[in-house]
């Protein structure tokens, strides 16, 4: 429960600083007395999403969504009113008195909330174990220190340690009133009849945060070199964690992604940490999964510009090239940086530090089409058939780019790189598009598109207590609130 005076204070602060709240999610540009940006609630190329700092409200003229800062957070994060208020309270440093949930209260919370309560508890437990137990310090903290991570980075990412003992977390959580049902559903505990065990025992822990900063899952790295299990282990898919829809580090990166208008995409947890430690915070990782459309859309909410950073392992690069085609398909601008042999983002960031690393990226990042062509061209060894196949492949990549001007630039480039006349490339693209259309026409209407996102939770809109009733109108091409 939050008392109404605190709610009012938070609502007031949020109204006065609505651009602050929204610009964490949307790249806003000043337009007269208002701000304008691409709507985060529907797909658009021309901005029709307006924020009025004066009135403390937002409105999208494309999809019609509008309201105050609290409504925005509720809609965007798919959270409840109370959750939005709490999140804004944290943002504006307004203290909210909260009681520790009693076992009865825990029982009454719905499943999702209960799971989040358990993951939050576990994150705290792991972090405490890391710093406050002998085993945590010598094994877990010892590992992070040996990797060169500073305390501020360890704390920023809530890194932790899960002890060797079979059910240390499970037992302590149950003693504190957390139900085994939710410990199991979040994947923290493995339960078989009377046997209970901690999934992550003996591992250092990397909590995975949602966009709003809640811990929704964990990654654990085993430390024993003789271990027979996988080096990295992740929480299983659950009601609160869909690994294809989240990026590691997005919560810590999103503001800087907007500010810098660029995202660096790296491979692993420690790569993200090293970049942060070097002072570069607009960095995320897809952590173990091939890049998905949902992850790309998640990045696209903040900026269309992305630099993918690879370490020089050719097998890994070829495997991920399909992922980049997806990025282009979403209309994003992709650059690629190949690190020197023997370096990974982790080692390289440590070696160079912020300024030199950023300079290196600027000097060496290449356009994706160029990158793909040069990597694959080496493989053809001047074999004409292989070369023809490569041209087909590159043309297919170009054909997915939605913007015709961008496409034309790439065609010009490709023509030069591969020594093929531009009209030939245009003809090939035409053929691919025609084939695609024919395929789509043949597809039975009931079948969903291949990349369709899973259905979102539907929430019944709830009026916000002090949501202002404001009418928007268009005068001389400007949007005004009255
Ligand atoms: Zn919209």
Coordinates of C-alpha atoms and ligand atoms in Angstrom, one line a residue, residues 39 41-42 60 62-63, ligand 1:
X39 CA 5.5 6.4 -31.4
X41 CA 3.1 1.9 -29.4
X42 CA 2.8 1.4 -33.1
X60 CA 0.0 9.8 -30.6
X62 CA -1.2 7.7 -35.4
X63 CA -2.7 5.2 -33.0
Ligands
LIG1 ZN1 1.1 5.5 -31.9

